[in-house]
Structures are given as structure tokens and as C-alpha cells.
PDB file of C-alpha atoms in Angstrom:
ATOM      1  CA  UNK A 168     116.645 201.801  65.302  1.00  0.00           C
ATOM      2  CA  UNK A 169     114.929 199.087  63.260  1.00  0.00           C
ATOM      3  CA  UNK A 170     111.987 198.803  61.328  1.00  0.00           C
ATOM      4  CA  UNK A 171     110.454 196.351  63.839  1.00  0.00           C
ATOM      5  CA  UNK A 172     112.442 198.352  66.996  1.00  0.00           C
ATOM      6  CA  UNK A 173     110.335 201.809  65.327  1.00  0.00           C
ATOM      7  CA  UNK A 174     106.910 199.765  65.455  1.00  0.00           C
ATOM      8  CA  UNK A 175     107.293 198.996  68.733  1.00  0.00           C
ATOM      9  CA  UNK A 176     107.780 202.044  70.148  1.00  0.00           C
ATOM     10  CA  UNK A 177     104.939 203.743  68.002  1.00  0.00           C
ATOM     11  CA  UNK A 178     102.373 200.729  69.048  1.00  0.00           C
ATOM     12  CA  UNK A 179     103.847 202.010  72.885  1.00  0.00           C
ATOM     13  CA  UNK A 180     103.336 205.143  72.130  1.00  0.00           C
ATOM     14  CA  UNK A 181      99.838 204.761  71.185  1.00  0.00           C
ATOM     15  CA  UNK A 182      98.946 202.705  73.852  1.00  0.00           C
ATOM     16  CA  UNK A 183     100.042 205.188  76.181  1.00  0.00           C
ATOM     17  CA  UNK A 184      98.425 208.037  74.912  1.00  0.00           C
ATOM     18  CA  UNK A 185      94.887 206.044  73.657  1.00  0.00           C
ATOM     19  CA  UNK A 186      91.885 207.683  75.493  1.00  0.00           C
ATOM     20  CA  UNK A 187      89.520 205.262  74.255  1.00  0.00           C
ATOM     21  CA  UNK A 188      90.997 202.288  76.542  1.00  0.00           C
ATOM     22  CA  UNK A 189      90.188 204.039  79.826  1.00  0.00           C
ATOM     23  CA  UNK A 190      88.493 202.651  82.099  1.00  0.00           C
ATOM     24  CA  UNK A 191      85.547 204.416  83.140  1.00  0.00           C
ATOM     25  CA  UNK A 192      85.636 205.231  86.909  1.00  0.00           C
ATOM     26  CA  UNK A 193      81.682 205.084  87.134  1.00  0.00           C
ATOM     27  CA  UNK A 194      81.952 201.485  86.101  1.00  0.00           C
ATOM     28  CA  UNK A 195      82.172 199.661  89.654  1.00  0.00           C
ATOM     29  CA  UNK A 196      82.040 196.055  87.812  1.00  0.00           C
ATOM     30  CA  UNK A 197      84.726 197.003  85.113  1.00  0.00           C
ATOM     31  CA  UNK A 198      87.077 198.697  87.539  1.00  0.00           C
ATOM     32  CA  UNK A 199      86.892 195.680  89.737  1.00  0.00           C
ATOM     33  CA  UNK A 200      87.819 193.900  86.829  1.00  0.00           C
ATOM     34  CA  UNK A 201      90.925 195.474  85.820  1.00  0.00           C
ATOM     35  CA  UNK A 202      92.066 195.791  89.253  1.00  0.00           C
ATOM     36  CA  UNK A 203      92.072 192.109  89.836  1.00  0.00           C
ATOM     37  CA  UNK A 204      93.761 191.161  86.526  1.00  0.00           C
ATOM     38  CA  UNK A 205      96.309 194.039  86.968  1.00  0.00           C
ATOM     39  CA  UNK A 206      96.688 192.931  90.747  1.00  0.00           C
ATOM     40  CA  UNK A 207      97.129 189.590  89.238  1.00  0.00           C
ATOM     41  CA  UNK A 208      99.473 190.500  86.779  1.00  0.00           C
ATOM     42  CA  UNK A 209     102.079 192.506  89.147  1.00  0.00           C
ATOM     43  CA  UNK A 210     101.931 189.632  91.327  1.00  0.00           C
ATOM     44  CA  UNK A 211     103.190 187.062  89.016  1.00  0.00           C
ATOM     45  CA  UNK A 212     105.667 189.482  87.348  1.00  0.00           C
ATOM     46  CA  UNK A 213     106.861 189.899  90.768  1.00  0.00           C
ATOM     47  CA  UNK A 214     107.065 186.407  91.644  1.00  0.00           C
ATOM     48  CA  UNK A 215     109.479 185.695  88.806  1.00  0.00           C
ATOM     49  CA  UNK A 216     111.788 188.601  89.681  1.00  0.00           C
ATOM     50  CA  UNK A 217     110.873 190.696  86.760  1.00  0.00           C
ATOM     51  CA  UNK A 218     110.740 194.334  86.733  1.00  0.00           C
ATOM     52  CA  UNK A 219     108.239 196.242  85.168  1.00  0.00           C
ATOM     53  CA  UNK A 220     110.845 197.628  82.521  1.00  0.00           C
ATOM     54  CA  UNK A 221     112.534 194.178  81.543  1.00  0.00           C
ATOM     55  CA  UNK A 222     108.810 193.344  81.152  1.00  0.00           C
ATOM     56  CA  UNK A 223     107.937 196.115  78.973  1.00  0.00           C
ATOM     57  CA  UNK A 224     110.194 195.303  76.555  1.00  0.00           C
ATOM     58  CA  UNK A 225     109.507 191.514  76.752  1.00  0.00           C
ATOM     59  CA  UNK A 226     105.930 192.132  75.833  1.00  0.00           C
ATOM     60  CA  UNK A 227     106.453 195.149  73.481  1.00  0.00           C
ATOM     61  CA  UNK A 228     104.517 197.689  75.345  1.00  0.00           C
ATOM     62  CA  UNK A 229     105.485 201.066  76.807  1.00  0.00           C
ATOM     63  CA  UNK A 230     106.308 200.701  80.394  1.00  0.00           C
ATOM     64  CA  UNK A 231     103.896 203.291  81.503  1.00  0.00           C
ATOM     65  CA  UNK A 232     101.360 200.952  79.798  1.00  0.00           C
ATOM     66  CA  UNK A 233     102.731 198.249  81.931  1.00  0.00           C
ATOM     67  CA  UNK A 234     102.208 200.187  85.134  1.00  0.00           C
ATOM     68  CA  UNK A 235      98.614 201.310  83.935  1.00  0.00           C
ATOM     69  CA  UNK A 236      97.430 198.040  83.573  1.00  0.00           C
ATOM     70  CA  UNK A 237      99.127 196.356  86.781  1.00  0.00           C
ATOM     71  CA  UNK A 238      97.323 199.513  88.358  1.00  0.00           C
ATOM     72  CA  UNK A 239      93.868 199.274  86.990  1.00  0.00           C
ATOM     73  CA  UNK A 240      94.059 201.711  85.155  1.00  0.00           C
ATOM     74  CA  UNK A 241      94.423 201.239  81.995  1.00  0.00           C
ATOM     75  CA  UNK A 242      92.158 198.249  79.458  1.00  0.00           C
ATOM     76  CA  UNK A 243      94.644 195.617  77.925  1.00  0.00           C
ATOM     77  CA  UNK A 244      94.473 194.728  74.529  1.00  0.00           C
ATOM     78  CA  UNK A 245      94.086 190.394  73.927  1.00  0.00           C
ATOM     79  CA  UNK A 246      97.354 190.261  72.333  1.00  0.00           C
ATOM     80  CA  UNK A 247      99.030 192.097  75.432  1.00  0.00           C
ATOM     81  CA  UNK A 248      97.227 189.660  78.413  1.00  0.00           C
ATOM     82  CA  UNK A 249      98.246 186.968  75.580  1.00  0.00           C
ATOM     83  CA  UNK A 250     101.760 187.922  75.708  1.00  0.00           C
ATOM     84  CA  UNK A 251     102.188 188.417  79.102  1.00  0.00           C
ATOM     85  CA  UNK A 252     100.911 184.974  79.738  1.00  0.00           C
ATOM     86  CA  UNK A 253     104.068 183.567  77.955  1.00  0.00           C
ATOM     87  CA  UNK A 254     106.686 185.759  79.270  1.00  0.00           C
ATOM     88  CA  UNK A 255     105.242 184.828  82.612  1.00  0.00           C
ATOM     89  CA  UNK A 256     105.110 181.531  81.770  1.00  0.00           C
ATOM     90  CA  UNK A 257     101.211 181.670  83.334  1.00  0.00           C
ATOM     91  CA  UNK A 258      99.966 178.341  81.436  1.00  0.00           C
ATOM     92  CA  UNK A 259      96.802 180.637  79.727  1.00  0.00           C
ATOM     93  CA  UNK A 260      95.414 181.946  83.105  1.00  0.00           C
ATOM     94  CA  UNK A 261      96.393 185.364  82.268  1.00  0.00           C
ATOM     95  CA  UNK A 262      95.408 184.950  78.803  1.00  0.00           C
ATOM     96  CA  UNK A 263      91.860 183.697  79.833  1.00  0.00           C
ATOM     97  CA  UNK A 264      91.280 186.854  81.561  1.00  0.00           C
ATOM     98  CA  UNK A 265      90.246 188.298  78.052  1.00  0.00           C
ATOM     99  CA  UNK A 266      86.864 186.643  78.749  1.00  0.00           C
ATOM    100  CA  UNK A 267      86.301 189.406  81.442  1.00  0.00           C
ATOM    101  CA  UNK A 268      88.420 192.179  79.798  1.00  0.00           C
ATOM    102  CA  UNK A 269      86.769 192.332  76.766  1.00  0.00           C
ATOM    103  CA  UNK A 270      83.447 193.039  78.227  1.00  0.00           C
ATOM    104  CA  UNK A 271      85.242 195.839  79.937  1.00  0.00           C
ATOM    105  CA  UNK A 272      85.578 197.702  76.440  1.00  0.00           C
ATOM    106  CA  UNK A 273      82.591 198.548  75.339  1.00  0.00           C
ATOM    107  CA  UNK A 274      80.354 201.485  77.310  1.00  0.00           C
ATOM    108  CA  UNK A 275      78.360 200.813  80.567  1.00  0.00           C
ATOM    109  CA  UNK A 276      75.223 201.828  78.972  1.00  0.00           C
ATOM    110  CA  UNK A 277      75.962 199.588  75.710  1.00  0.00           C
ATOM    111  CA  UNK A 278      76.699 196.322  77.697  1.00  0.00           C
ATOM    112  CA  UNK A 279      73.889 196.497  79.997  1.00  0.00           C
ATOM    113  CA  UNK A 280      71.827 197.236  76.815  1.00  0.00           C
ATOM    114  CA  UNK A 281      73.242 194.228  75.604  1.00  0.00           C
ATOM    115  CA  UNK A 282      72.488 192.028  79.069  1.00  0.00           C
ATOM    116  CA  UNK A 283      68.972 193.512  78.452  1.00  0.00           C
ATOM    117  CA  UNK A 284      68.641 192.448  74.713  1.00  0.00           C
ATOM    118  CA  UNK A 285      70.056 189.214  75.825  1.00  0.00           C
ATOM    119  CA  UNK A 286      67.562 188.093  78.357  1.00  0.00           C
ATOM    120  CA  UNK A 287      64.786 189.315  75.958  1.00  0.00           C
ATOM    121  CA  UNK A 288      62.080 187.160  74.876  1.00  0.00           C
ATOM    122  CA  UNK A 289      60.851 189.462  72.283  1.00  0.00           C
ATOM    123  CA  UNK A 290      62.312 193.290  71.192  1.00  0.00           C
ATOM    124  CA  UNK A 291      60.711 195.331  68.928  1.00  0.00           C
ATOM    125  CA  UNK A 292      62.182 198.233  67.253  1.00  0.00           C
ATOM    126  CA  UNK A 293      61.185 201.085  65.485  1.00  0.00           C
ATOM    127  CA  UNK A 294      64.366 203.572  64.283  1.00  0.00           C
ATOM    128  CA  UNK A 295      63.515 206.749  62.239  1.00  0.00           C
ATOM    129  CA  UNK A 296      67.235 208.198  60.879  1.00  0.00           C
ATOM    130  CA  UNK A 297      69.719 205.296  60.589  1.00  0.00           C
ATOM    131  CA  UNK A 298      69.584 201.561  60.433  1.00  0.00           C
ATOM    132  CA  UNK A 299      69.085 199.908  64.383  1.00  0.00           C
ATOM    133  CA  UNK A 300      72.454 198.526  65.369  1.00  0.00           C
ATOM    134  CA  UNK A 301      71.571 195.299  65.602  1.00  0.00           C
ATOM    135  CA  UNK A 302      71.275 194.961  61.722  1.00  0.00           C
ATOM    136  CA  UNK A 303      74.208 197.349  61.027  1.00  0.00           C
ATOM    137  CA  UNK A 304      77.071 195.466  59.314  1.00  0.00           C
ATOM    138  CA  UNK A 305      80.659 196.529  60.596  1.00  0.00           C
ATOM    139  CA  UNK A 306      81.164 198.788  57.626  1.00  0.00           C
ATOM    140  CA  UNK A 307      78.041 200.323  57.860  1.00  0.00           C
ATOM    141  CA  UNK A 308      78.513 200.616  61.765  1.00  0.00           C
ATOM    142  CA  UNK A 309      81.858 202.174  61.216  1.00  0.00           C
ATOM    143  CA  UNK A 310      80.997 204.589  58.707  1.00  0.00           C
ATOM    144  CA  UNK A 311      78.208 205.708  61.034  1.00  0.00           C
ATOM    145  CA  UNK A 312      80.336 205.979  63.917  1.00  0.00           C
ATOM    146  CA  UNK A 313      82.846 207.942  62.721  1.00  0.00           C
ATOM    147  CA  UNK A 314      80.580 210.392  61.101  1.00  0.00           C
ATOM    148  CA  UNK A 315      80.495 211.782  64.175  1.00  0.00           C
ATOM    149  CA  UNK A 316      81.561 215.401  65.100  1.00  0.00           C
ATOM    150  CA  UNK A 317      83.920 216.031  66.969  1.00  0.00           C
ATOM    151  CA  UNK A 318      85.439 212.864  65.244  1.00  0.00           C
ATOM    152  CA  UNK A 319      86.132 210.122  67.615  1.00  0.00           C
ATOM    153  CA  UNK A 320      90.008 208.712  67.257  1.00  0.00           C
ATOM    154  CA  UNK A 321      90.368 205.513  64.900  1.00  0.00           C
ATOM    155  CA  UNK A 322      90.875 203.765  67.998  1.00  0.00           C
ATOM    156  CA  UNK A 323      87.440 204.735  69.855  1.00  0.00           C
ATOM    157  CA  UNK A 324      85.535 204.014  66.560  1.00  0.00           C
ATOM    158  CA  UNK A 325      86.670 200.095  66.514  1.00  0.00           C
ATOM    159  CA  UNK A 326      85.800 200.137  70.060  1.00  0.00           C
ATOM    160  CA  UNK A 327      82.053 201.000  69.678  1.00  0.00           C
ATOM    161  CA  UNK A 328      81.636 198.812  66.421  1.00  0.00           C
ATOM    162  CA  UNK A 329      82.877 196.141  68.459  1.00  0.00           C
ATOM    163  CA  UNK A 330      80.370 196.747  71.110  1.00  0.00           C
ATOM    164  CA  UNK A 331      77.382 197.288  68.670  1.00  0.00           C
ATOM    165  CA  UNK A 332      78.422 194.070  66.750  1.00  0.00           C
ATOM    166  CA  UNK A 333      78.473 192.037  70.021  1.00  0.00           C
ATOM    167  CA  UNK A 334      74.877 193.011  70.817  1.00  0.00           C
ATOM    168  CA  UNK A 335      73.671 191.167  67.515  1.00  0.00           C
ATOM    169  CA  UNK A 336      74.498 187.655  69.033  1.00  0.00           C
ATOM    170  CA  UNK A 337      70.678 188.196  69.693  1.00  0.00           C
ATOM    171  CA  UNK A 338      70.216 186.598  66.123  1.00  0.00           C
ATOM    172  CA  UNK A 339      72.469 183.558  67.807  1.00  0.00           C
ATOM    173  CA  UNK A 340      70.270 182.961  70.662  1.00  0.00           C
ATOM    174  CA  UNK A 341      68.324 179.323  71.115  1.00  0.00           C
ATOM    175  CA  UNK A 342      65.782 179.832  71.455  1.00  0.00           C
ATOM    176  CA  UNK A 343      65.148 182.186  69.429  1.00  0.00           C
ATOM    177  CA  UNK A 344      63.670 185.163  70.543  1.00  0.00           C
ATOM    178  CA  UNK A 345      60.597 187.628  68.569  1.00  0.00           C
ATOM    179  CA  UNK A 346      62.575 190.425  66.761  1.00  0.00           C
ATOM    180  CA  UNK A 347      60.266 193.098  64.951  1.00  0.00           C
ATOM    181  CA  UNK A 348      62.059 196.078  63.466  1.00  0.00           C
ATOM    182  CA  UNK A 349      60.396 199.197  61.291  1.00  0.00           C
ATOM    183  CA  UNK A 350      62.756 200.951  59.304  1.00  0.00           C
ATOM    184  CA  UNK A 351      61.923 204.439  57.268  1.00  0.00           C
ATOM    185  CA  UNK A 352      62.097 203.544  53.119  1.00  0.00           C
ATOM    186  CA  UNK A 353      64.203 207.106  53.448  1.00  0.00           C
ATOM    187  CA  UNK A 354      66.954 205.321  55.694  1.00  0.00           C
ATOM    188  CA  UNK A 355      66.944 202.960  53.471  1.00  0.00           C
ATOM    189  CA  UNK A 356      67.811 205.176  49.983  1.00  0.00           C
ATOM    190  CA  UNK A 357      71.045 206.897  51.974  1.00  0.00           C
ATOM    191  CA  UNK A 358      74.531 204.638  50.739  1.00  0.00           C
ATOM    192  CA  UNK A 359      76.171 205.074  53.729  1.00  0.00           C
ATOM    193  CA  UNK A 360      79.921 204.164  53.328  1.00  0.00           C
ATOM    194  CA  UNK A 361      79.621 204.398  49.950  1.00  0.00           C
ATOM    195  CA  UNK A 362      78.162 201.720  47.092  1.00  0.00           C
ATOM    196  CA  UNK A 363      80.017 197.921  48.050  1.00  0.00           C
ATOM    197  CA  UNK A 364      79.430 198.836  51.941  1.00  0.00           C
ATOM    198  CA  UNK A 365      75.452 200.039  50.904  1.00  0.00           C
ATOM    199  CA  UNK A 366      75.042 196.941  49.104  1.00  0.00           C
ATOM    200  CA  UNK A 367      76.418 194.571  51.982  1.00  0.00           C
ATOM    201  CA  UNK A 368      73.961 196.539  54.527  1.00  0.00           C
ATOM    202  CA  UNK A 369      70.896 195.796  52.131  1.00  0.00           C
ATOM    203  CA  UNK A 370      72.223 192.153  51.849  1.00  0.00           C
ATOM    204  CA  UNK A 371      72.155 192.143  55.783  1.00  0.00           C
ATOM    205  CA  UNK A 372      68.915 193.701  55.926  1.00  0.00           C
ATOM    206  CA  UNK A 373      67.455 190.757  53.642  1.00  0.00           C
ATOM    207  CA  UNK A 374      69.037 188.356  54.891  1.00  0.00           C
ATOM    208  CA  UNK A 375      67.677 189.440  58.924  1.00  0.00           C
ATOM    209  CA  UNK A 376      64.385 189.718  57.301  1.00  0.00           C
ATOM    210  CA  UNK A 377      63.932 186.109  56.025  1.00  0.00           C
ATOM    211  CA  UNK A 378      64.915 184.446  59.450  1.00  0.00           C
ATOM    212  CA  UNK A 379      62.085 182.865  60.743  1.00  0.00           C
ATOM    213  CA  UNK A 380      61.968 184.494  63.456  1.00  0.00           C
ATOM    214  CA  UNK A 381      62.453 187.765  62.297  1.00  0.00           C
ATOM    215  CA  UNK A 382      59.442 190.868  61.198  1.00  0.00           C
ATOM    216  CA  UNK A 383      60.994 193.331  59.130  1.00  0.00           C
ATOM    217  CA  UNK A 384      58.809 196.195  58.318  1.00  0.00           C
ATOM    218  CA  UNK A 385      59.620 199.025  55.780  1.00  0.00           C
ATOM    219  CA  UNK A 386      57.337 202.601  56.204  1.00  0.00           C
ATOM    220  CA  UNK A 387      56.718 204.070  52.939  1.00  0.00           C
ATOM    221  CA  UNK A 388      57.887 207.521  52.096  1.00  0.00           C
ATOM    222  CA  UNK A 389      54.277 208.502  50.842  1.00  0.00           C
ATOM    223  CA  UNK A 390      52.933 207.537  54.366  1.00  0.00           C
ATOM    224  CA  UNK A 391      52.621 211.163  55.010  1.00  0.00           C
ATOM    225  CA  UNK A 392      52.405 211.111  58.951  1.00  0.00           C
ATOM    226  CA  UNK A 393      52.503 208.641  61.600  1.00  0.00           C
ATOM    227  CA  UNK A 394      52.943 208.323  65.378  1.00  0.00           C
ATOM    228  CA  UNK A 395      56.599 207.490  65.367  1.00  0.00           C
ATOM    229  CA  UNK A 396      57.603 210.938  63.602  1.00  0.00           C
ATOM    230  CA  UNK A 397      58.963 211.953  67.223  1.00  0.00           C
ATOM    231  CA  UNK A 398      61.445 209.335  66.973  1.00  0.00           C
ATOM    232  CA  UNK A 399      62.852 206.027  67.993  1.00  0.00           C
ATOM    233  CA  UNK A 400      60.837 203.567  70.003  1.00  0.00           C
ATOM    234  CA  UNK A 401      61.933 200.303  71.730  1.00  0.00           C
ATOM    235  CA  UNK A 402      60.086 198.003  73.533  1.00  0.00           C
ATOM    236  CA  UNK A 403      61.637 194.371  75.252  1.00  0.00           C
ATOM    237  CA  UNK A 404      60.089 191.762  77.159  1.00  0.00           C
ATOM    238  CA  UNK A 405      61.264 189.361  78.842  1.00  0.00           C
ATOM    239  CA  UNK A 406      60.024 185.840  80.247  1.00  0.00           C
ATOM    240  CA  UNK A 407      58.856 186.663  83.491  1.00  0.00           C
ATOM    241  CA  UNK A 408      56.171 188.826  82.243  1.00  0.00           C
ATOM    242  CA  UNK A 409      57.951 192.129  82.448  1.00  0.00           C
ATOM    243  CA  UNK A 410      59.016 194.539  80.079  1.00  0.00           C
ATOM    244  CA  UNK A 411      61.200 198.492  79.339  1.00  0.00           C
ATOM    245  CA  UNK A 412      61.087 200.341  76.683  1.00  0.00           C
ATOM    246  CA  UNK A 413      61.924 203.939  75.481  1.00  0.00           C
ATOM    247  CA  UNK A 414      60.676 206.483  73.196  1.00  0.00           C
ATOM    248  CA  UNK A 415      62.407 209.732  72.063  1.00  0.00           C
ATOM    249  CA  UNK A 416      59.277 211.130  71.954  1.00  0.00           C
ATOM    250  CA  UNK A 417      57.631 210.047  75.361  1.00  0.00           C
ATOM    251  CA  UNK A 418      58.686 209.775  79.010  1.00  0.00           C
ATOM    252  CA  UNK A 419      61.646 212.316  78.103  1.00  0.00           C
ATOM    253  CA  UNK A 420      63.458 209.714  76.519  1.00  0.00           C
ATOM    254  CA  UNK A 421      63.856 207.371  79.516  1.00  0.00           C
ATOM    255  CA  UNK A 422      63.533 203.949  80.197  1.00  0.00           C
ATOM    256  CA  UNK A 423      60.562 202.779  81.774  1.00  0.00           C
ATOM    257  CA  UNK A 424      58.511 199.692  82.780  1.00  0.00           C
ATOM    258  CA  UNK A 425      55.242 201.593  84.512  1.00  0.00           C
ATOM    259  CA  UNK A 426      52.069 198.924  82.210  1.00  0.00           C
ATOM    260  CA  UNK A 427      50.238 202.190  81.818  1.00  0.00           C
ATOM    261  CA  UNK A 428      53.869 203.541  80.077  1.00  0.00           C
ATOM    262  CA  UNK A 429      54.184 200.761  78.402  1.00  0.00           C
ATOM    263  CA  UNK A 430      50.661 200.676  76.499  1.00  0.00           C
ATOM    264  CA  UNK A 431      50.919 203.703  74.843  1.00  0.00           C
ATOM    265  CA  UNK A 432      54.876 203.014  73.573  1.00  0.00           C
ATOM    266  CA  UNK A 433      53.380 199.457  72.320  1.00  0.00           C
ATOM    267  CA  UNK A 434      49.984 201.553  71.248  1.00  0.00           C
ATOM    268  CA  UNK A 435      52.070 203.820  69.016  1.00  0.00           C
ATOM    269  CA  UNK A 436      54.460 200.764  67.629  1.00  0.00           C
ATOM    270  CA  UNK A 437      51.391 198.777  66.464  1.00  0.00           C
ATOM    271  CA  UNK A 438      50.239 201.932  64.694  1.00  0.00           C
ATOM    272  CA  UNK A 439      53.534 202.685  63.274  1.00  0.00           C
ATOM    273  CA  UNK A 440      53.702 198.708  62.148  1.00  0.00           C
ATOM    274  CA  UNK A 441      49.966 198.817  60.513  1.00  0.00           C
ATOM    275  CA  UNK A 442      50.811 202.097  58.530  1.00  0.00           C
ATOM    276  CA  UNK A 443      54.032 199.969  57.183  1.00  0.00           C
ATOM    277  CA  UNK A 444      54.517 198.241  54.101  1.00  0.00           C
ATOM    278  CA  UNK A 445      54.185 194.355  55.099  1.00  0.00           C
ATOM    279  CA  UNK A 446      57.022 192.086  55.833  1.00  0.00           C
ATOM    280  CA  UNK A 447      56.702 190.656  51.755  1.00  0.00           C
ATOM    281  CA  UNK A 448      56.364 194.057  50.573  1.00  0.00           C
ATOM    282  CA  UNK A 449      59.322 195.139  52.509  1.00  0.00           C
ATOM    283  CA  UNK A 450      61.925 192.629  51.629  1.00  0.00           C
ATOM    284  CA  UNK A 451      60.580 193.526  47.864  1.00  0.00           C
ATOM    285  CA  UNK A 452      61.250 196.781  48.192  1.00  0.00           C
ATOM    286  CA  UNK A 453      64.674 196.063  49.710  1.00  0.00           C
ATOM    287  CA  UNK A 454      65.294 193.926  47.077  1.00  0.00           C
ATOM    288  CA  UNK A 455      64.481 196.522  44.829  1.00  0.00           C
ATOM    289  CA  UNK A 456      66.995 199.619  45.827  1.00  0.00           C
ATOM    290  CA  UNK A 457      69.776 196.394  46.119  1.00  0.00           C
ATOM    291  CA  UNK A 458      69.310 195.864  42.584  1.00  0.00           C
ATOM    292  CA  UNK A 459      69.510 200.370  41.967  1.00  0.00           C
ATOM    293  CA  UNK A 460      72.699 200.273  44.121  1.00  0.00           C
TER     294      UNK A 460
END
């Protein structure tokens, strides 16, 4: 076999056996979604007298792939919907589908975070043992990701950085909405990935922090208590008037949109953001440990 003949088959391989492109079956909007495109997809390979071996090997995917994804099944990669758009000669209709299929990827609870995050006016965050995801940078994001235990696969970690770096079009937004974010000086003194990734994040961090349309608090290490010491606490609202927010350490974690709820999550956040260093004092600071690293 050949060098390029043994890639193939191990990129088949791997799509065959890769847990982290399943489609969820509780997802009733991304299951409709593959099964049209993979309804779509059989159809035209049909209509040009193809079978689904010859196209297998025209594409350079595993045939059970093929079948997967004609089934629903089973989330194509762009480069496979973009291939199978030339061998079917489909004039970028099949390739277009990515626009739906890649919102497929990422978790249910993730994108309708993200729909949430998108349609806010103003978000406010307060995040006690890492730095929020929507100022991670993808090295930082991928280190903290794959810290995890039991490890995810290589394959599942790219998936969720992907879907945590899509949430922070936020910052791309016109107009531009209210972001606050408090962040513990200790998160701040962990290099996570190591020194060149560390440095990047506290780039990020400054650079976030001197939007104009950004607050980014730091809370000191010798603040010896405070009301967020239960842990993280997010609060959105959007233009209608109405709001959701969460607490670990209220409601038992769960969303909620109750005004009398609502005060005391935005009751402690005020608190936590008085007791913080202020947004001058905080970019210093950051500035600070960037120049340690």
C-alpha cells in the first residue's frame, strides 16, 4: 500500500471509530439536521448511479462512514461535505450545508449557551477556579480541556475548544453589548499550558480588558472572604427587560429568571465587584504577573 493509500485508510479508520462526532439523540434540532443533509446526500449519490463503496473511495472515507452520515448518524467533517460536493458534482449545495453542520458539533447545552450569550444585552461574570471561556485563548482552552480525567480523546478536545471559541463572537457583536467579568488574582498566578501559552492568556486578558466596552475586575488574594467563595455566578440580560442567571452556590446550581432570584445573584455580584481591585488596578496587576511570566 502507499504512503497516501495508508493515510487514507487510518483517517477512515478514525472516522469510523471517533465517539466525539456522534450525534446526540436528545438533540431534536441537530438530528433533524443530519438527517436532512444525509437524506440529501444518498439522494444525489443515488441519482448519479454511484454506490456507496465507489463513493467511499472517491471521497477518502471509510464506507461505514459513508453509510453513517447518509443515515444521520454520524457528524461530517467540512472537508468530507466539501468533497462530496465535487464528486457529486453538487455546484456547493452540499458544501454549504457546513453552515448547519457545524453548529451540530458542539454540545446542546454549549450552543444554546451561546444563543443565550448572543442575544444578551449585558453578561456579567464572576468565575472562581479557571479563566471564563469567553476570554480563554485556544491554547489555554485546550490545555484546560484536556486536563480532564478520564481524558477526553484528541478528537473530543478540538471539538469543545471549538465550541467555547465560537461563544466569544460576543466581543464581535454591534452593538456592543456590557461585559463585566471578576476573576480571582489566584487564577490568575496558575501558567496553565505552560509559559508562551500563560503569556498569550494574560495578553488576551489585557487586551479584553481595554475594550471599551469591557469591565474587567481582578479580586485580591488578601481579600480574605467574600460572597462569591461558593462559586461561579452568571447573570445575562437581555433587551426585552428579562434576564437568567446561575450560581453554584444558590438555586442548586440552576438557571433561573424568578426577579426575587435574580436580586440576590446580582446582590452578591455587586458585592463581589466592590470587594475587587478596580478595572485600572486590575489590568496593572495583569500587567504585572505578564511581565513575572
Amino acid at each position: 500500500m502507499s504512503v497516501d493509500g495508508e493515510v487514507q485508510r487510518l483517517r477512515s479508520e478514525g472516522e469510523a471509530d471517533e465517539p466525539g462526532w456522534e450525534v446526540d439523540p436528545d438533540d431534536e434540532w441537530g438530528v433533524a439536521v443530519l438527517a436532512t443533509v444525509g437524506r440529501q446526500l444518498r439522494l444525489r449519490r443515488e441519482a448519479v448511479g454511484m454506490r456507496a463503496a465507489d463513493f467511499a473511495v472517491a471521497v477518502g472515507y471509510g464506507e461505514d462512514l459513508v453509510y453513517k452520515v447518509e443515515g444521520g448518524k454520524r457528524i461530517p467533517r467540512q472537508e468530507y461535505l466539501e468533497r462530496a460536493d465535487e464528486v457529486l458534482d453538487a455546484g456547493g449545495l452540499v458544501a454549504a450545508a457546513w453552515e448547519d453542520v457545524k453548529k451540530v458539533r458542539y454540545p446542546k447545552k454549549v450552543r444554546e449557551l451561546g444563543k443565550l450569550e448572543a442575544k444578551a444585552v449585558e453578561i456579567a461574570l464572576y468565575e472562581c477556579h479557571i479563566i471564563p471561556g469567553l476570554l480563554q485563548t485556544p491554547e489555554h482552552a485546550r490545555s484546560v480541556i484536556g486536563a480532564a480525567q478520564p481524558p477526553y480523546s484528541p478528537d473530543d478536545v478540538e471539538r469543545m475548544v471549538a465550541a467555547r471559541l465560537a461563544r466569544q463572537s460576543v466581543f464581535e457583536r454591534s452593538p456592543a453589548p456590557a461585559l463585566s467579568f471578576v476573576l480571582e488574582e489566584g487564577v490568575l498566578r496558575r501558567p496553565i499550558g505552560g509559559t508562551m501559552a500563560w503569556r498569550q492568556q494574560l495578553e488576551r486578558l489585557l487586551e479584553v480588558g481595554r475594550l471599551h466596552n469591557v469591565v474587567l475586575q481582578v479580586m485580591p488574594m488578601d481579600c480574605d472572604t467574600h460572597s462569591g467563595l461558593d462559586g461561579r455566578i452568571e447573570l445575562l440580560k437581555f433587551p426585552d427587560g428579562t434576564a437568567v442567571g446561575r450560581s453554584d452556590g444558590a438555586f442548586n446550581g440552576r438557571p433561573i429568571s424568578e426577579f426575587k432570584h435574580l436580586r440576590v445573584l446580582e446582590l452578591r455580584y455587586g458585592t463581589i465587584r466592590a470587594q475587587s481591585l478596580s478595572p485600572r488596578e486590575s489590568l496593572a496587576l495583569i500587567e504585572l504577573l505578564l511581565g513575572e511570566t
